[in-house]
mmCIF file of C-alpha atoms in Angstrom:
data_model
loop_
_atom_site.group_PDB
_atom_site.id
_atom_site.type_symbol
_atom_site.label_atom_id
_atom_site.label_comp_id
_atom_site.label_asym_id
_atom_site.label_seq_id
_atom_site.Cartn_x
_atom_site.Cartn_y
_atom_site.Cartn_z
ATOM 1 C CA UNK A 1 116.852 87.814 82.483
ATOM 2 C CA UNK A 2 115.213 90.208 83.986
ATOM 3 C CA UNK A 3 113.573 89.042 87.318
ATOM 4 C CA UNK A 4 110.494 91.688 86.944
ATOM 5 C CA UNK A 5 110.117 90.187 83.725
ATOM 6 C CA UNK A 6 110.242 86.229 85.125
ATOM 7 C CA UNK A 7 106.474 84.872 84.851
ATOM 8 C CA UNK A 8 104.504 83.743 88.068
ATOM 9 C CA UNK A 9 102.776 80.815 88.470
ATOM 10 C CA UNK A 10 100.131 80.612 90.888
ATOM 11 C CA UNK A 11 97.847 77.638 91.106
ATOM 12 C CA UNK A 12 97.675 76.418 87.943
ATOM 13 C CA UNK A 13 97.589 80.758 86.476
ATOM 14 C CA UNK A 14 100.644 81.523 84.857
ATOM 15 C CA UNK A 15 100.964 85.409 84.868
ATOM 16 C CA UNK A 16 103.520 86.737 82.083
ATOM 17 C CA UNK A 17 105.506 89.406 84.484
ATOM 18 C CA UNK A 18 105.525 91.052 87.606
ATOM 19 C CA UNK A 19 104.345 94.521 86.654
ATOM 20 C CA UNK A 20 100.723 93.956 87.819
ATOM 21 C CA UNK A 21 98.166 96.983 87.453
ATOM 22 C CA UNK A 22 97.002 98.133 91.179
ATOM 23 C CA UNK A 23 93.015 98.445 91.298
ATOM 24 C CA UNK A 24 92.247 102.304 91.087
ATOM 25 C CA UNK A 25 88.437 103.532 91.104
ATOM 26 C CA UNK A 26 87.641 106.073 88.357
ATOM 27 C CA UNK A 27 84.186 106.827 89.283
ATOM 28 C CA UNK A 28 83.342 107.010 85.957
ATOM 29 C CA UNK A 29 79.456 104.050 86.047
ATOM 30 C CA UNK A 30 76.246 105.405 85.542
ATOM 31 C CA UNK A 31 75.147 106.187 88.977
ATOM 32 C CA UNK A 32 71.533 104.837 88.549
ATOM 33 C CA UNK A 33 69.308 103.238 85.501
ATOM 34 C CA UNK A 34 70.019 100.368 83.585
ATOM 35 C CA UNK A 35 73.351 101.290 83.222
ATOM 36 C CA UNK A 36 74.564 101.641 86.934
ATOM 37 C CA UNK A 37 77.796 99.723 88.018
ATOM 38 C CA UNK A 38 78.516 98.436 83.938
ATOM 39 C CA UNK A 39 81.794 99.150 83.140
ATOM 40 C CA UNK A 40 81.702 101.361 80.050
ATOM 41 C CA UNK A 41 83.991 102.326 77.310
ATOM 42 C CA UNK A 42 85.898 104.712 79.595
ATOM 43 C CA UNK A 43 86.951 101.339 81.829
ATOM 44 C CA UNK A 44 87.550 99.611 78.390
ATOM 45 C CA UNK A 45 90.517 101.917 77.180
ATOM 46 C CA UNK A 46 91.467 101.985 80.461
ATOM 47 C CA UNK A 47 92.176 99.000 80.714
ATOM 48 C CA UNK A 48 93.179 97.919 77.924
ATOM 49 C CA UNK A 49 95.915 100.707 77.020
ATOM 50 C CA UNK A 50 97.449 98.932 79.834
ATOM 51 C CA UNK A 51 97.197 95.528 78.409
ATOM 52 C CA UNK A 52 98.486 96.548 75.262
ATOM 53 C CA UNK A 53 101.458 98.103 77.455
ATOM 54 C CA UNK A 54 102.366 95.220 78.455
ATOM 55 C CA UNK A 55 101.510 94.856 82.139
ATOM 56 C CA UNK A 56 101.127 91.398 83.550
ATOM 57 C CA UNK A 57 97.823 91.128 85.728
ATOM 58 C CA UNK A 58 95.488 93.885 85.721
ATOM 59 C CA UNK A 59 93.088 94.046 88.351
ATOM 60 C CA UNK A 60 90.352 96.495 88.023
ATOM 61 C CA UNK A 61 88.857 98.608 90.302
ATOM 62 C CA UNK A 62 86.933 97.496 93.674
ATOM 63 C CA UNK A 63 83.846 96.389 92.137
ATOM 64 C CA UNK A 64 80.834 96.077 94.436
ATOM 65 C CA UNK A 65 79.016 93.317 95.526
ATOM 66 C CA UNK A 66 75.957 95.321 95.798
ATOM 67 C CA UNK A 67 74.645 99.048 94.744
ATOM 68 C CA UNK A 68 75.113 99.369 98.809
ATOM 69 C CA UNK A 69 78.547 98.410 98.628
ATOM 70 C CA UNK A 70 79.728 100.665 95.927
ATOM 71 C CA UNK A 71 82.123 103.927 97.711
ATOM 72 C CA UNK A 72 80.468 106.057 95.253
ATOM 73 C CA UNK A 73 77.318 105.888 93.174
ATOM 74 C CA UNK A 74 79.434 106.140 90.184
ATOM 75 C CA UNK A 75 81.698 102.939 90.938
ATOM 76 C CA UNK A 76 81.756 99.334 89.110
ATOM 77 C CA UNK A 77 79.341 96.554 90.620
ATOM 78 C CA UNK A 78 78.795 92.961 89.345
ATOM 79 C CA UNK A 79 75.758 91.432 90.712
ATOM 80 C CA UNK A 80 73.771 91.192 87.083
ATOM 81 C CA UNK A 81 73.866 89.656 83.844
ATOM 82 C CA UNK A 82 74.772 93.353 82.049
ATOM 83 C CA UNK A 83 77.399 93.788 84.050
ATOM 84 C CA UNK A 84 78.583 90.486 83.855
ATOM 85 C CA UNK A 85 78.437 90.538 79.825
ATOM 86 C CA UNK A 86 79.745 94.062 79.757
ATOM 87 C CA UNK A 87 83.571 92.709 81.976
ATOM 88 C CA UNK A 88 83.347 89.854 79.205
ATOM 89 C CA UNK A 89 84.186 92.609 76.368
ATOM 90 C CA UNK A 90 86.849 93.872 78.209
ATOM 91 C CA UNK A 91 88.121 90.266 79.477
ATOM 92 C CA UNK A 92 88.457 88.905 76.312
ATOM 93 C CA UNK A 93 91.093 92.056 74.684
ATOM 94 C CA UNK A 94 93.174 91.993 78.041
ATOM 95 C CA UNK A 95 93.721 87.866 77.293
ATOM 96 C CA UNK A 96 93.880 88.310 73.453
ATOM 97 C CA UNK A 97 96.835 91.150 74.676
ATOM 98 C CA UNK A 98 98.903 89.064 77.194
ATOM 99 C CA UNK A 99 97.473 90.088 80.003
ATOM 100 C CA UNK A 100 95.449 88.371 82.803
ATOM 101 C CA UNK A 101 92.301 90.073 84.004
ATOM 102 C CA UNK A 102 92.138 90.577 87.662
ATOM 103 C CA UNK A 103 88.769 91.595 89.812
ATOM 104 C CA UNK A 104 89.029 93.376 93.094
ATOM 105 C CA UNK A 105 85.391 92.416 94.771
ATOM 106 C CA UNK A 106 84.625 94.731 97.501
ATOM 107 C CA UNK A 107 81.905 96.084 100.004
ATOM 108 C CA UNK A 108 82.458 100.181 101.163
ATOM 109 C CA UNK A 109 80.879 99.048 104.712
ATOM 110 C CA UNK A 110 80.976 102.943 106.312
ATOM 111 C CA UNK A 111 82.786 104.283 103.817
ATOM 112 C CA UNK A 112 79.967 104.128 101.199
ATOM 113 C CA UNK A 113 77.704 106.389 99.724
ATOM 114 C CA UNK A 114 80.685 109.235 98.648
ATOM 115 C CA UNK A 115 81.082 111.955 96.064
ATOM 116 C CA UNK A 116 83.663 111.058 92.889
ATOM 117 C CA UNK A 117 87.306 112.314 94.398
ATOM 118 C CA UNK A 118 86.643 115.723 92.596
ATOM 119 C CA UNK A 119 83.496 116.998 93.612
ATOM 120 C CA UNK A 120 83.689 118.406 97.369
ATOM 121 C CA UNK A 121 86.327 116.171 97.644
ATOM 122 C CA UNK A 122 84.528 112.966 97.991
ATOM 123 C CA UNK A 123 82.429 113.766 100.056
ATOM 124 C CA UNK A 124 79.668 112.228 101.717
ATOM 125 C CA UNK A 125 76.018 111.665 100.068
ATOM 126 C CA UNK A 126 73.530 112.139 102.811
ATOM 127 C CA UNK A 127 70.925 108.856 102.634
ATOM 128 C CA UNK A 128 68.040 109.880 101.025
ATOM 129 C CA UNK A 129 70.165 113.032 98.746
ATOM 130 C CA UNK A 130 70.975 112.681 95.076
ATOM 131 C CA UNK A 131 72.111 109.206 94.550
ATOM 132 C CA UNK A 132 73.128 108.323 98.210
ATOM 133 C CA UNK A 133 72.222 105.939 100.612
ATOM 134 C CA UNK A 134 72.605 104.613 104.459
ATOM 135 C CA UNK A 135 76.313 102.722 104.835
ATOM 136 C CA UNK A 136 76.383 99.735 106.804
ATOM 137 C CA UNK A 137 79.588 98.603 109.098
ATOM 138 C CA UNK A 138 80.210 96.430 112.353
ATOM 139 C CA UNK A 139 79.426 99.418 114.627
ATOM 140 C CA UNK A 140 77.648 102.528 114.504
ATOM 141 C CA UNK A 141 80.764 104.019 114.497
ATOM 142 C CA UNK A 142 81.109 107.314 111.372
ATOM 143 C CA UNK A 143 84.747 107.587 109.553
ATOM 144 C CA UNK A 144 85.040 111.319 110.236
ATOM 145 C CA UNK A 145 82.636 113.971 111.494
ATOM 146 C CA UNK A 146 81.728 114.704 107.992
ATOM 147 C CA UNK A 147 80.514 110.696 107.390
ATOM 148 C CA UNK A 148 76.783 109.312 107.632
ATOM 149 C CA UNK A 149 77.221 107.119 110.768
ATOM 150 C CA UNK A 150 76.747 103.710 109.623
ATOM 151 C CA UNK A 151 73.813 101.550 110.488
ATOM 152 C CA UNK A 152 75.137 98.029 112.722
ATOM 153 C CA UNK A 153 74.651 94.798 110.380
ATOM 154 C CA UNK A 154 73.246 91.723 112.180
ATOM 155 C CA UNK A 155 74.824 88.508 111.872
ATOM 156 C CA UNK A 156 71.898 87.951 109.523
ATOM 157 C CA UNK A 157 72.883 90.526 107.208
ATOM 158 C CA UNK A 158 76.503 90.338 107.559
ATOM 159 C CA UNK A 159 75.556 86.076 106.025
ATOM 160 C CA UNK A 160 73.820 88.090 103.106
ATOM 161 C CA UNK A 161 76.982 89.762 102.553
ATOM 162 C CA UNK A 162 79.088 86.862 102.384
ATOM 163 C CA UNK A 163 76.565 85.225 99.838
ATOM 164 C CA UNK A 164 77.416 88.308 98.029
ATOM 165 C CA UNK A 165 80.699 87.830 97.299
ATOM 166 C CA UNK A 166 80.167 84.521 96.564
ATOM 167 C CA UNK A 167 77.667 85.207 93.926
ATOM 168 C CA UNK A 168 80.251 88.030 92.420
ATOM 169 C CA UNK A 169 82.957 85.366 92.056
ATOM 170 C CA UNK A 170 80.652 83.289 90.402
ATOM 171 C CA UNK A 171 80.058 86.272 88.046
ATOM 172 C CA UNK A 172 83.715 87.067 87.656
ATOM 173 C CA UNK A 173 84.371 83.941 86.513
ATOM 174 C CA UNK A 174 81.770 83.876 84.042
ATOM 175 C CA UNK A 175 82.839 87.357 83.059
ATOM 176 C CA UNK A 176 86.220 85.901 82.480
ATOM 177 C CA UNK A 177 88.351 86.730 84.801
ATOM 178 C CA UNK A 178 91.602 84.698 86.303
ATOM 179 C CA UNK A 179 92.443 86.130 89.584
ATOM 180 C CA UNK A 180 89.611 87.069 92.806
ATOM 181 C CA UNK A 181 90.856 89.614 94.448
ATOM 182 C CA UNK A 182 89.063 90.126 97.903
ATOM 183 C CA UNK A 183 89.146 93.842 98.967
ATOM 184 C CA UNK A 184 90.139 93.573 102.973
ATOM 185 C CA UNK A 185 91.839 96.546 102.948
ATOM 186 C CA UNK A 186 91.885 100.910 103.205
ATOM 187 C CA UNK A 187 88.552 101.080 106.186
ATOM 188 C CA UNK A 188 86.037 98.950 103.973
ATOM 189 C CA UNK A 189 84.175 96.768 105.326
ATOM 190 C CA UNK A 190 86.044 93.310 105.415
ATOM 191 C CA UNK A 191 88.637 95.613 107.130
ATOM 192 C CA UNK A 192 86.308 97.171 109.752
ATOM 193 C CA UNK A 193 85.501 94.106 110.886
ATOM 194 C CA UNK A 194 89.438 93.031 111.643
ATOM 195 C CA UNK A 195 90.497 96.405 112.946
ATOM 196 C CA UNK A 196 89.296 96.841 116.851
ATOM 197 C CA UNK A 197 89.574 100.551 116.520
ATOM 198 C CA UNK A 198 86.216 100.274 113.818
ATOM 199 C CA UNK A 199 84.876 96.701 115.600
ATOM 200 C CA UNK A 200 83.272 97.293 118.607
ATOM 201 C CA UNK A 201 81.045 94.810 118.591
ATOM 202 C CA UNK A 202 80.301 92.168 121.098
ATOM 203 C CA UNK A 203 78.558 88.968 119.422
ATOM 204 C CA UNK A 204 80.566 86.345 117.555
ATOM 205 C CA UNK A 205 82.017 89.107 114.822
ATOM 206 C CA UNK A 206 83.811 91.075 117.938
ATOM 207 C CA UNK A 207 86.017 91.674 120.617
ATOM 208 C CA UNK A 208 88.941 88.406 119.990
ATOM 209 C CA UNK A 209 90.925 88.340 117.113
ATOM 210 C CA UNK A 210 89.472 85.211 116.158
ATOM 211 C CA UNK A 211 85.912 86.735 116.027
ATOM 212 C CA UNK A 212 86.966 89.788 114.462
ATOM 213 C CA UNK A 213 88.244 88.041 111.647
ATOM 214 C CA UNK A 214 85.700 85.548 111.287
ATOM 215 C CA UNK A 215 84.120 87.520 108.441
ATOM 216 C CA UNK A 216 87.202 88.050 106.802
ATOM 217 C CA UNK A 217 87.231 84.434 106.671
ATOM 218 C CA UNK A 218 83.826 83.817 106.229
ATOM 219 C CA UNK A 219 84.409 85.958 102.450
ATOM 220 C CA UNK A 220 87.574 83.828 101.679
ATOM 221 C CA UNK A 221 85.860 80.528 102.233
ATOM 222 C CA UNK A 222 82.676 81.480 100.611
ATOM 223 C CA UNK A 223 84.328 82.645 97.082
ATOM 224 C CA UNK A 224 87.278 80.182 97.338
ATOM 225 C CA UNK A 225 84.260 77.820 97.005
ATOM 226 C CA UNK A 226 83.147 79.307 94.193
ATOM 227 C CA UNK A 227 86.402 79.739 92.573
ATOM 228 C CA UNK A 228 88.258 77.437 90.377
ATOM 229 C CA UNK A 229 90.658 75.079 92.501
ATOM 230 C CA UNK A 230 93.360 76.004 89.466
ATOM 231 C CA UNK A 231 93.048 79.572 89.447
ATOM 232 C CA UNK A 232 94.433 82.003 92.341
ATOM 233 C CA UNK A 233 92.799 84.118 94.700
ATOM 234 C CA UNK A 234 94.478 87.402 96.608
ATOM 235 C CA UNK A 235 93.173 89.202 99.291
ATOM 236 C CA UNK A 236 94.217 92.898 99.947
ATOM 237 C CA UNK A 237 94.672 94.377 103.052
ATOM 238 C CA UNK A 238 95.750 97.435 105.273
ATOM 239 C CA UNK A 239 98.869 96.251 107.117
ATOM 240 C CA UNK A 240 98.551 98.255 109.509
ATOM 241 C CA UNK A 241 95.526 101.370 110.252
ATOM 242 C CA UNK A 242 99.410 103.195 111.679
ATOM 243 C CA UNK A 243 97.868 103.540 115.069
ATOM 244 C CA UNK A 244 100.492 101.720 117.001
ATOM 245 C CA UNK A 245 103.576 102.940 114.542
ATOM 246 C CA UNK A 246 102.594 106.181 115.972
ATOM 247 C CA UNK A 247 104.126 106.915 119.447
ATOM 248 C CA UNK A 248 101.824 109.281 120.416
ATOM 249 C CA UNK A 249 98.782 107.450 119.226
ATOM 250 C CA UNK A 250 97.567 105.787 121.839
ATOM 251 C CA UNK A 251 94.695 104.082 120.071
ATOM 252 C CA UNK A 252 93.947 100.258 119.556
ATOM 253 C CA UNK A 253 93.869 99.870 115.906
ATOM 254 C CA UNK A 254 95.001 96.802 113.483
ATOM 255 C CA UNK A 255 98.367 95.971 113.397
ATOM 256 C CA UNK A 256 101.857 94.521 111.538
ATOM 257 C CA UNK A 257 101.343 91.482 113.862
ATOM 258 C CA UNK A 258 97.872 91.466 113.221
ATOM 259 C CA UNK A 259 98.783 90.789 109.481
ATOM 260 C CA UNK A 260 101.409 88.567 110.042
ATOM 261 C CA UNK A 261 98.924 86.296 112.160
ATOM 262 C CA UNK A 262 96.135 86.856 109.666
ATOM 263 C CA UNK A 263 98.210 86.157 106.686
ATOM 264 C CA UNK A 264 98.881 82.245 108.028
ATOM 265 C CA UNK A 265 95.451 82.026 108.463
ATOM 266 C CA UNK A 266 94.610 83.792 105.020
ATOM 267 C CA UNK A 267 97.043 80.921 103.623
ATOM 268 C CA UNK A 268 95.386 78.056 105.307
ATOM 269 C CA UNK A 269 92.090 78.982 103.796
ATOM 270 C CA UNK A 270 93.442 79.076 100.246
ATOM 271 C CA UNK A 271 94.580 82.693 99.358
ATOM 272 C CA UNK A 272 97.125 82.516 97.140
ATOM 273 C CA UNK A 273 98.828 85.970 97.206
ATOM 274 C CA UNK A 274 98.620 89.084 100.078
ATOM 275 C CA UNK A 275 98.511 92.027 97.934
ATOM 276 C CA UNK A 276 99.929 94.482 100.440
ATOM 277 C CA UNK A 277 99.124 97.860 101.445
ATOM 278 C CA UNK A 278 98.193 100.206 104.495
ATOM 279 C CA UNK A 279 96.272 102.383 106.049
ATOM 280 C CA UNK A 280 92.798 104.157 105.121
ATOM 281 C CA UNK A 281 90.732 102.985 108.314
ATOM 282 C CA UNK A 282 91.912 105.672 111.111
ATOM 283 C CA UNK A 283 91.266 109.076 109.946
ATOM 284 C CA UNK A 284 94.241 111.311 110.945
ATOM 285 C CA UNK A 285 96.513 108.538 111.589
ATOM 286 C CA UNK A 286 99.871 109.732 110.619
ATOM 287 C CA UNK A 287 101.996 107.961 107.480
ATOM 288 C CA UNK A 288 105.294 108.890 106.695
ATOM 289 C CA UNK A 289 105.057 108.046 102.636
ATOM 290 C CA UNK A 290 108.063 107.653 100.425
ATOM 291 C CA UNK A 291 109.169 105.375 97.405
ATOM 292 C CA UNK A 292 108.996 101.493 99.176
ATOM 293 C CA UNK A 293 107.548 102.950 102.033
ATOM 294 C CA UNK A 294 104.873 100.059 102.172
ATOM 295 C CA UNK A 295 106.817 97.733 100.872
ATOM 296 C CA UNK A 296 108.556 96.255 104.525
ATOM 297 C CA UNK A 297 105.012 95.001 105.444
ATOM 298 C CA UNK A 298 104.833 93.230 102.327
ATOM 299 C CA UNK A 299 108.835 91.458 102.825
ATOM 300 C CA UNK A 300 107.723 90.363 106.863
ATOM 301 C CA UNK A 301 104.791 88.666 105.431
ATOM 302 C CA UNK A 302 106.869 86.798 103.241
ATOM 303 C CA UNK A 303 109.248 85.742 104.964
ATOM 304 C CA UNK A 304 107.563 84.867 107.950
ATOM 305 C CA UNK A 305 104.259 83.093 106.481
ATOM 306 C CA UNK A 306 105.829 82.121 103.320
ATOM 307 C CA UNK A 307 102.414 82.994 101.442
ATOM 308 C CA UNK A 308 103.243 85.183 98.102
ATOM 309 C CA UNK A 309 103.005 88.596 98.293
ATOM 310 C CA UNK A 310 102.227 91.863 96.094
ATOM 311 C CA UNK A 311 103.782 95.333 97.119
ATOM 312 C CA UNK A 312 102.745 98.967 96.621
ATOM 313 C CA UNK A 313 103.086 102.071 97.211
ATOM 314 C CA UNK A 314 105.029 104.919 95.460
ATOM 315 C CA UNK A 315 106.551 102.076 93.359
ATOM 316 C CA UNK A 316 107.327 104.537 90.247
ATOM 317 C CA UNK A 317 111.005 103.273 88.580
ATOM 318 C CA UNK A 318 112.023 99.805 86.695
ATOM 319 C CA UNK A 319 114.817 99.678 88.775
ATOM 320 C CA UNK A 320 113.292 100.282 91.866
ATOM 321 C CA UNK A 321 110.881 97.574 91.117
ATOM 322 C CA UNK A 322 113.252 95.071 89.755
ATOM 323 C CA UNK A 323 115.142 95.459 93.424
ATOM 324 C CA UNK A 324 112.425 94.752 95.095
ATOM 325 C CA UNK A 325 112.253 91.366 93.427
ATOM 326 C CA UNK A 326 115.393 90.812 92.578
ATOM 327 C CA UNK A 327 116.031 91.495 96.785
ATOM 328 C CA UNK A 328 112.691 88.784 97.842
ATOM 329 C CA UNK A 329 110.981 91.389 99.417
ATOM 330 C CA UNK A 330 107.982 90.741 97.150
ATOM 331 C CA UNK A 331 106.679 88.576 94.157
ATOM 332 C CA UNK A 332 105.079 91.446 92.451
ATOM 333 C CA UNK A 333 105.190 95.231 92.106
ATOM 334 C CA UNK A 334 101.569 96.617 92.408
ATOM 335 C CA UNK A 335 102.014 99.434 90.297
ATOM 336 C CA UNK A 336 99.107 102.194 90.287
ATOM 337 C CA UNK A 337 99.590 106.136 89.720
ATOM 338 C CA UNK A 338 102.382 105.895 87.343
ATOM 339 C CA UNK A 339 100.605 103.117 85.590
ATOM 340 C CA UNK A 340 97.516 106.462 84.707
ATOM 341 C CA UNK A 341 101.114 108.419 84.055
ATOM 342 C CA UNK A 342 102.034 105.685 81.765
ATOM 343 C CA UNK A 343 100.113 102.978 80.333
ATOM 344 C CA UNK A 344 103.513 101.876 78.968
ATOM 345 C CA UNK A 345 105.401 101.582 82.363
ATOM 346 C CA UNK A 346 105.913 97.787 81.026
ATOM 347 C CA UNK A 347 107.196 98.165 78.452
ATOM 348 C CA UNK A 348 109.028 100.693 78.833
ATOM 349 C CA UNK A 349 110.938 98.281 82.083
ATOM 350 C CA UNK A 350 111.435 96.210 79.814
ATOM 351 C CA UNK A 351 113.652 98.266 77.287
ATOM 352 C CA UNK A 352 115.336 99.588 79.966
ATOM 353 C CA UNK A 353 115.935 96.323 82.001
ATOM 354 C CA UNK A 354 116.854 94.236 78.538
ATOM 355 C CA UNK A 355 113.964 92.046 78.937
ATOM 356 C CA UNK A 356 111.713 90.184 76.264
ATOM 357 C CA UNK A 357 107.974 91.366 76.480
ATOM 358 C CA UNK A 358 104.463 90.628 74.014
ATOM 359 C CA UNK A 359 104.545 93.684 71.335
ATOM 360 C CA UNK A 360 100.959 93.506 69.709
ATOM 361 C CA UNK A 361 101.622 93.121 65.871
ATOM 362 C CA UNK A 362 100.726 96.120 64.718
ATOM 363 C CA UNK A 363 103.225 98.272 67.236
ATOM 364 C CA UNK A 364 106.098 95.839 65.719
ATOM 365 C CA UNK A 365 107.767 98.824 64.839
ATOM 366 C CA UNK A 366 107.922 100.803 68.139
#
């Protein structure tokens, strides 16, 4: 047996593999009208063709708790009944298909407000220009030179926020979905907060490590709340912003040890898996990417919180995969650009590896 091919449980959530479907925006929602933020029939055959591929969990992309939350105007949200009926559609095929559906909720924070990838290169929407609007984030503090500098929250507002992602989980789960994924991770919001080199605040949600992940916390307890004690819920985050890994990088930015620490905590507030990744917060910070490159952040997490992890990053061969398993360094294998390469990357493992995997009846024969 295969031991990508062994089924998770989680909670009461038994998830057929460990080929799981990273979330990857397409940028493909109406941007405004009665349409914006409903996934469409792009995001159906998306997702589905992967479903029918035979992947495990799919989560989709980071869908927004609000229109301000969304990176682009052209990204998923879920905070009304269309949107909520339009997830059911696609739901419903992914569980008829084997798979579990997965949501990624998420808030841009100062990273909102952006072009799709390609136009000008995501670029960003000027408030008031086109479809754009002012980005919010701990501090006044702009991602590049090129960014809209983002307006402070209050603790008021950052309170709203958390309702928000409360009142999305309640909406995933009426949309169908299994697994809450929390987005903490790649210079969003929940991970400007926890990163002093984007916190530089100097109320309760700054300064310690305690207050700069009280929101973090705040999000977890709020939609673990929500959430059904029986099904799981991840949170992904940005090991590292690869300030410190940096010799010559003198600034303070979040850390390996940071995650480590966070991760018990994460655990004692009932996340169920750290879906592992780095970097996105620190503009210019230099990463050294290969195949497994992010994966060692993933393995120290495990083994020294004990709380299940995911790992990504350049994770593009069933063997390579299966190691990483087979060697405890992870749970699952986040899989994302080779997943668009090839919707079939499962089962396509699985012939390779010798494993057993759900053919839909009519592709018998294949």
């Amino acid at each position: 047996m295969s031991a990508l091919f062994e089924p998770l449980t989680l909670r009461s959530l038994t998830i057929p593999n460990r080929i799981w479907m990273a979330p990857m925006c397409m940028y493909s929602a109406a941007p405004d009208g009665p349409e914006q933020g409903v996934p469409n029939d792009w995001h159906f055959q998306h997702l589905a063709s992967r479903a029918v591929g035979g992947t495990g969990l799919i989560l989709t992309e980071a869908t927004a708790v609000s229109p301000e939350g969304r990176i682009s105007p052209y990204d998923l949200g879920l905070w009304n009944d269309r949107q909520t009926a339009a997830f059911r559609r696609i739901t419903d095929f992914l569980k008829a298909h084997g798979s579990v559906p997965g949501i990624q909720i998420a808030h841009a924070g100062r990273k909102a407000s952006t072009e799709r990838t390609w136009v000008d290169r995501g670029a960003a929407i000027a408030p008031g220009e086109g479809h754009g609007w002012q980005p919010v984030g701990p501090s006044p503090l702009a991602f590049d030179e090129a960014s809209t500098e983002p307006a402070e929250l209050s603790a008021e507002e950052i309170q709203e926020i958390v309702g928000q992602f409360a009142a999305t989980a309640r909406r995933a789960l009426e949309a169908g979905f299994e697994v809450a994924e929390i987005h903490g991770a790649h210079g969003y919001l929940i991970n400007e907060f926890l990163s002093p080199y984007t916190n530089r605040r100097t109320d309760e949600y700054g300064g310690s490590y305690e207050n700069r992940a009280r929101f973090a916390l705040e999000v977890v307890d709020a939609v673990r709340a929500v959430w059904p004690e029986e099904l799981p819920v991840f949170f992904r985050i940005s090991a590292t912003d690869w300030l410190s890994e940096n010799a010559d990088d003198e600034r303070e930015g979040w850390t390996a040890d940071d995650t480590v620490r966070f991760a018990a905590d994460l655990k004692a507030h009932g996340v169920d898996l750290l879906d592992t990744s780095t970097g996105g917060n620190a503009p210019g910070a230099k990463i050294v990417v290969g195949p497994d490159y992010q994966v060692p952040f993933a393995e120290r997490v495990k083994k020294e919180t004990g709380l299940p992890v995911g790992a990504v990053g350049l994770i593009t061969e069933a063997q390579q995969a299966e190691k990483i398993i087979v060697d405890g360094r992870a749970d699952a294998a986040l899989i994302g650009r080779e997943l668009l390469r090839d919707p079939y990357f499962a089962r396509n493992a699985a012939r390779e590896l010798g494993a057993d995997i759900h053919v839909p009846n009519p592709y018998h024969r294949s």
